[in-house]
Coordinates of C-alpha atoms and ligand atoms in Angstrom, one line a residue:
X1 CA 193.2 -148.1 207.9
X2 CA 194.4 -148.4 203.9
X3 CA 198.0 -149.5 203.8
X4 CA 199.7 -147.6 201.1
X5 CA 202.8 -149.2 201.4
X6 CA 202.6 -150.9 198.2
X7 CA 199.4 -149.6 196.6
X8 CA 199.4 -145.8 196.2
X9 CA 196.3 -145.4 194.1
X10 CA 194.6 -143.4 196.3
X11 CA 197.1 -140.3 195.7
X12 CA 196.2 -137.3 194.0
X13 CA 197.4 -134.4 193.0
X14 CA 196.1 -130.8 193.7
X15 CA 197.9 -128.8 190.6
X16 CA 198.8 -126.2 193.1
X17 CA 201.4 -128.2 194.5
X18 CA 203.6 -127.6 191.5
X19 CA 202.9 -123.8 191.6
X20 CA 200.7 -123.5 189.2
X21 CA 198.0 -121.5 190.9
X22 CA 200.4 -118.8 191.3
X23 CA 201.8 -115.9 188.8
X24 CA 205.1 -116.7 188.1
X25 CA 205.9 -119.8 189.7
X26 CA 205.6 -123.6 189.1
X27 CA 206.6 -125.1 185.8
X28 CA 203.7 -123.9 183.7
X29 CA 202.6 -127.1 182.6
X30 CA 199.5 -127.8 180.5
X31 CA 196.6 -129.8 182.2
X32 CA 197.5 -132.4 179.9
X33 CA 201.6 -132.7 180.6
X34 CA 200.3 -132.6 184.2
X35 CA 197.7 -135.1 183.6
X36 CA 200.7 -137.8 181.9
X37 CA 203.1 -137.3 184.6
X38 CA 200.1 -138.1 187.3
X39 CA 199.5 -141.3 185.6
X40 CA 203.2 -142.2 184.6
X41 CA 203.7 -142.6 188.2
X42 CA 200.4 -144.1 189.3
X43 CA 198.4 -141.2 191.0
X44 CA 194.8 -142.3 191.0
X45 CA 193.0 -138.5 190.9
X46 CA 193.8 -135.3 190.0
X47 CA 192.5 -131.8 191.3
X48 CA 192.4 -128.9 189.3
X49 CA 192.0 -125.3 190.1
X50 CA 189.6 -123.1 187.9
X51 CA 191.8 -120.9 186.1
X52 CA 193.9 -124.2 184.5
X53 CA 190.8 -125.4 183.1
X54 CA 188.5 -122.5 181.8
X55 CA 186.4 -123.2 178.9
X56 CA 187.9 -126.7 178.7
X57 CA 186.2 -128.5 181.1
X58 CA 184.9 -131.4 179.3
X59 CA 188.2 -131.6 177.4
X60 CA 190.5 -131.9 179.8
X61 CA 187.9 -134.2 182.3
X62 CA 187.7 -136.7 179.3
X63 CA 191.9 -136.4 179.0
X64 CA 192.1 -137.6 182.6
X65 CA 189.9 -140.5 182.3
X66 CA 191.5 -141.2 179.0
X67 CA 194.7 -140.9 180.8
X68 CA 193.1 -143.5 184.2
X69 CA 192.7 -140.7 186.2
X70 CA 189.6 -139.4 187.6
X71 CA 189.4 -135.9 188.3
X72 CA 188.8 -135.8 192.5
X73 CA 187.8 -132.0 192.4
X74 CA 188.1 -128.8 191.6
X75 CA 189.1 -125.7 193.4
X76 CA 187.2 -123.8 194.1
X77 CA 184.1 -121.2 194.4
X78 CA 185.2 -117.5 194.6
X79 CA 184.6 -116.5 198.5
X80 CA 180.8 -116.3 199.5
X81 CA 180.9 -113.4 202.5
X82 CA 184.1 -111.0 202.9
X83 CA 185.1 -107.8 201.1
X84 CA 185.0 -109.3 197.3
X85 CA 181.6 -111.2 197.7
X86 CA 179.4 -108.0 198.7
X87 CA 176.2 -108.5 196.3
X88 CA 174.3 -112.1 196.9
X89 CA 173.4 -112.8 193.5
X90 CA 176.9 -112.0 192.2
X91 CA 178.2 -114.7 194.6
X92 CA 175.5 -117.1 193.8
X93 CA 175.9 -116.7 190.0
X94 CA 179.7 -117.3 190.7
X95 CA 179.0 -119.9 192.6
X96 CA 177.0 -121.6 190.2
X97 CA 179.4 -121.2 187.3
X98 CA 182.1 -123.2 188.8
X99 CA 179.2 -126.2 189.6
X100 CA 178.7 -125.9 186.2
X101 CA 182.9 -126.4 185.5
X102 CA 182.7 -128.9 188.1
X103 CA 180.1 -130.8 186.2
X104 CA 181.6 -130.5 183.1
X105 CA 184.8 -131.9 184.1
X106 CA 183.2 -134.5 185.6
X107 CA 184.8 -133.6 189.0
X108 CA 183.3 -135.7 191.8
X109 CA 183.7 -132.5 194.5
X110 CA 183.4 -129.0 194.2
X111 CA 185.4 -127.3 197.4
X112 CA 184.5 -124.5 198.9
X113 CA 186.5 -121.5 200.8
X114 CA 183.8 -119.3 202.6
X115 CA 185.9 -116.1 202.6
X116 CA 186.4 -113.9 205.3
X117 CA 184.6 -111.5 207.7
X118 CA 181.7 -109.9 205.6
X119 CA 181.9 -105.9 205.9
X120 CA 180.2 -104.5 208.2
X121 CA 180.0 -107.1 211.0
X122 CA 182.2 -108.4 213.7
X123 CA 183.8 -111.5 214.9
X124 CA 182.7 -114.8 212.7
X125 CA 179.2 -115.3 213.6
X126 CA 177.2 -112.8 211.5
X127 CA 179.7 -114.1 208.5
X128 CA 178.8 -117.8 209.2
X129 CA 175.3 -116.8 209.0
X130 CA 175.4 -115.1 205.6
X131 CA 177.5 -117.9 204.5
X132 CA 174.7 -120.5 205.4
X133 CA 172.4 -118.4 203.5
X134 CA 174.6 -118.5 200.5
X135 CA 174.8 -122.3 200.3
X136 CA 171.1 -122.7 200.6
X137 CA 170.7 -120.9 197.6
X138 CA 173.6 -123.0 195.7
X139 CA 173.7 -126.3 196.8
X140 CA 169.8 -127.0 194.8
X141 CA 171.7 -126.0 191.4
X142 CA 175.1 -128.5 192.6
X143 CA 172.9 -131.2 193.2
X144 CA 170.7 -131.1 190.4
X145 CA 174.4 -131.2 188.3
X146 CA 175.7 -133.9 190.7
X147 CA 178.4 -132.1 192.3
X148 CA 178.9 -132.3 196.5
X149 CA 179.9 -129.2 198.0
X150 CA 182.8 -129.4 199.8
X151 CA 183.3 -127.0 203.0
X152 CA 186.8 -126.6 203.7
X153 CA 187.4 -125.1 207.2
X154 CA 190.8 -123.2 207.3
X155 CA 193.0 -122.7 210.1
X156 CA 191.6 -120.0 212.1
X157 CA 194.5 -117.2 211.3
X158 CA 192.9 -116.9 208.0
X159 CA 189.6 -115.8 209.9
X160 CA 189.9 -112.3 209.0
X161 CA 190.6 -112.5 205.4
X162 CA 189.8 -116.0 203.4
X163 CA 187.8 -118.7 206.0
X164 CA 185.3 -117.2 208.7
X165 CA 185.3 -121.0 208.8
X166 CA 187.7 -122.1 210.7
X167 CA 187.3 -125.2 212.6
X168 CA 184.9 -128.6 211.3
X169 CA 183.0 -127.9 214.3
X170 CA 181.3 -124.8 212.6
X171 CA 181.7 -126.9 209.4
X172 CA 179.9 -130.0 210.3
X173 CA 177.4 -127.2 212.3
X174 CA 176.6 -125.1 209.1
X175 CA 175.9 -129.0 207.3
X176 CA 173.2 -129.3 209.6
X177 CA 171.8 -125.6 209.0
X178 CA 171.7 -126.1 205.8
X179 CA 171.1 -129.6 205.7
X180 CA 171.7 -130.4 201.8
X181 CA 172.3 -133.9 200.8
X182 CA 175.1 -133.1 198.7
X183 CA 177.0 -130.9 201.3
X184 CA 180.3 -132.1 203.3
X185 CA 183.4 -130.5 204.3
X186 CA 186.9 -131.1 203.3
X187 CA 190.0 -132.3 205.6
X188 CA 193.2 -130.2 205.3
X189 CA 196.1 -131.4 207.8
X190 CA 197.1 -127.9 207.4
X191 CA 194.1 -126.4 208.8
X192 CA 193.0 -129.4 211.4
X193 CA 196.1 -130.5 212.7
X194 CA 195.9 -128.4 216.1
X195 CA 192.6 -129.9 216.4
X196 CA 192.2 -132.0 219.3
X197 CA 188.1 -132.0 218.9
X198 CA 189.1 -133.5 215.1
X199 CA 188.3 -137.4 215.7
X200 CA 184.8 -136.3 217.9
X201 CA 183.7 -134.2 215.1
X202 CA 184.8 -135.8 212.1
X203 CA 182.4 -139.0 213.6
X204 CA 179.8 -136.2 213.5
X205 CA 179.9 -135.9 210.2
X206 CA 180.3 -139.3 209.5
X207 CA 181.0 -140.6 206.5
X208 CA 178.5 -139.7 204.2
X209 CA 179.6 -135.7 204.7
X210 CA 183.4 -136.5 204.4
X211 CA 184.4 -135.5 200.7
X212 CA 187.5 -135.0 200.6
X213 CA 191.3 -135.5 202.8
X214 CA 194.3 -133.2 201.8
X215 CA 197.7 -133.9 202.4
X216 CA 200.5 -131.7 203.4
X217 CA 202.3 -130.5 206.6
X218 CA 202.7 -128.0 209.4
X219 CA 206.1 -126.4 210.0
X220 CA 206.9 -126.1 213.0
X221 CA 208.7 -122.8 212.4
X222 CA 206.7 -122.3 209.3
X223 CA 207.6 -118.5 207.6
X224 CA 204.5 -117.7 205.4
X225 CA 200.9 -119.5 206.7
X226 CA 199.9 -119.1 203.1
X227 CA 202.6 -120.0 201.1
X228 CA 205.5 -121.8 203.2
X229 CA 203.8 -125.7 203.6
X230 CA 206.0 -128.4 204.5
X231 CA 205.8 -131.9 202.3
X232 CA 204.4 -134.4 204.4
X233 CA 207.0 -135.6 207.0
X234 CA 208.2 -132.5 207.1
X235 CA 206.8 -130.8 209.6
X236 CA 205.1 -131.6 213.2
X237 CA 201.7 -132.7 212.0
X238 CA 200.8 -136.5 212.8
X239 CA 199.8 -137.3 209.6
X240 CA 198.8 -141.3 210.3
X241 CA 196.7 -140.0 213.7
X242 CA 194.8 -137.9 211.3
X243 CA 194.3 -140.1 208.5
X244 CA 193.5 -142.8 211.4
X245 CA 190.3 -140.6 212.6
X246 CA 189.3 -139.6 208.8
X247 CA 188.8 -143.3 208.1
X248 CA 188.1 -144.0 211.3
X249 CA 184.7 -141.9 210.5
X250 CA 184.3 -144.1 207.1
X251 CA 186.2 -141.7 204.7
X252 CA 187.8 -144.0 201.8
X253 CA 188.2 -141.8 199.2
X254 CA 191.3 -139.8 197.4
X255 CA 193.7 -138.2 199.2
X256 CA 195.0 -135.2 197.9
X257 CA 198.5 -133.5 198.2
X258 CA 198.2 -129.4 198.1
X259 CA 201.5 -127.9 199.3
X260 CA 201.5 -124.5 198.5
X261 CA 205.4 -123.8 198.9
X262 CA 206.9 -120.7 196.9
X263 CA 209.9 -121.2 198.1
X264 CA 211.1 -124.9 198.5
X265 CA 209.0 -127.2 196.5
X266 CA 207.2 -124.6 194.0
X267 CA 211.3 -124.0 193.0
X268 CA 211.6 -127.6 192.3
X269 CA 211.3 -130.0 189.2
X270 CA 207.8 -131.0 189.0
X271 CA 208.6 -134.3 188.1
X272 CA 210.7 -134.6 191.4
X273 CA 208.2 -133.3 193.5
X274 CA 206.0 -135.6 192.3
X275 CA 208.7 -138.4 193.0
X276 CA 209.0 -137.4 196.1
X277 CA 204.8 -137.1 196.6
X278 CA 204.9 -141.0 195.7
X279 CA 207.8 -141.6 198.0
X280 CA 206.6 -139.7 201.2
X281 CA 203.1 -140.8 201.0
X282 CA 203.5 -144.3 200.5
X283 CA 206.4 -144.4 204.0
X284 CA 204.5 -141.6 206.2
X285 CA 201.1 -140.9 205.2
Ligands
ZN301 ZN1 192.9 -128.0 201.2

């Protein structure tokens, strides 16, 4: 396992962390302040979320290497199957518009959050389907850009509404039904940390599927599953068990802190809650 003690060049920052992703909180920080604080204190990626970047995705992807950053990933496809991704080719064309920001950012990862039930089905399976069906017809167009497709299962109380995939079982499964070389899934603390089939199935997908690890907590009396994350070391997750069974499968690549808290850390300084970001990862991640 990495030791981060003294080197902490594997940190990034997901831009949500600091609020930005959310009307009327965070600093409201340019891509560029963001991207000068990031390498003032020796963050080694960045993550970006599509409505920071619009039609300056080229621009700002040059900034961060200009800056010694790379740019990790981006965040993330609108939903694929639920009640705002009725019409296939909609999806798909939405789908392929942010491989095309992804590409021109130069982001190594594209993630992707399925979305929830699809109308007019029951339970997850028909969704997971339709999803599967969905990726088939995008993940040609990623790779011919050279963007992986991240799948990000979420923790399964968002089933209903934003993740019909909620555990890496059925995200390591739907890899193999689709079977695209440039498809993996995504490792949330938040949404695996319950998991105790994590370690078995993360070897599954082994370590050409594993794209991405992001960093946060659970806690334990948490007060809003969407919006009340802990900092790591906050909460009740065991952040080095799970980091121990992502490299364990062969993962050595970014990891990513997304804490979406709108009322603790998104009320902060951003520069302190990046302090702190350095701090916490390098004593308990
Ligand atoms: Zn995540």
């Amino acid at each position: 396992m990495r030791d981060f003690s003294s080197d902490h060049s594997a940190l990034a920052l997901n831009t949500a962390s600091l609020g930005h992703n959310l009307e009327g909180h965070g600093a409201g920080w340019e891509p560029e302040r963001l991207i000068d604080a990031c390498a003032a204190r020796g963050f080694g990626s960045m993550v970006f979320w599509r409505r920071e970047i619009g039609s300056r995705a080229i621009e700002i992807g040059e900034r961060a290497r200009a800056a010694g950053l790379s740019v990790a990933g981006l965040c993330r496809t609108p939903f694929l199957v639920g009640t705002d991704a009725v019409d296939r080719q909609t999806v798909i064309d939405g789908a392929k518009a942010s491989v095309d920001m992804a590409a021109g950012l130069g982001a190594a990862v594209l993630t992707i959050v399925v979305g929830g039930v699809h109308p007019g089905t029951k339970g997850i399976s028909e969704s997971l389907k339709i999803v599967a069906d969905r990726i088939g017809a995008i993940s040609p167009y990623a790779l011919e850009r050279n963007v992986k497709l991240a799948l990000e299962p979420l923790n399964p109380v968002y089933a209903g509404n934003r993740s019909c995939l909620a555990t890496l079982r059925d995200a390591v499964d739907l890899c193999d039904v689709v079977a695209a070389s440039n498809l993996g899934v995504a490792i949330d603390v938040y949404h695996v940390w319950w998991d105790r089939d994590l370690d078995s199935q993360l070897q599954r997908a082994g370590k050409d599927r594993i794209f991405g690890y992001h960093l946060c907590d659970w806690l334990a009396d948490t007060r809003d599953v969407l919006l009340d994350r802990g900092m790591m070391g906050d909460g009740v997750a065991d952040l080095k068990a799970i980091r121990a069974s992502v490299e364990g499968a062969g993962y050595t690549g970014p990891c990513e802190v997304e804490v979406f808290s709108a009322n603790n850390w998104w009320k902060r300084d951003p520069g302190e809650v990046l302090d702190v970001m350095v701090e916490r990862f390098r004593a308990l991640c």
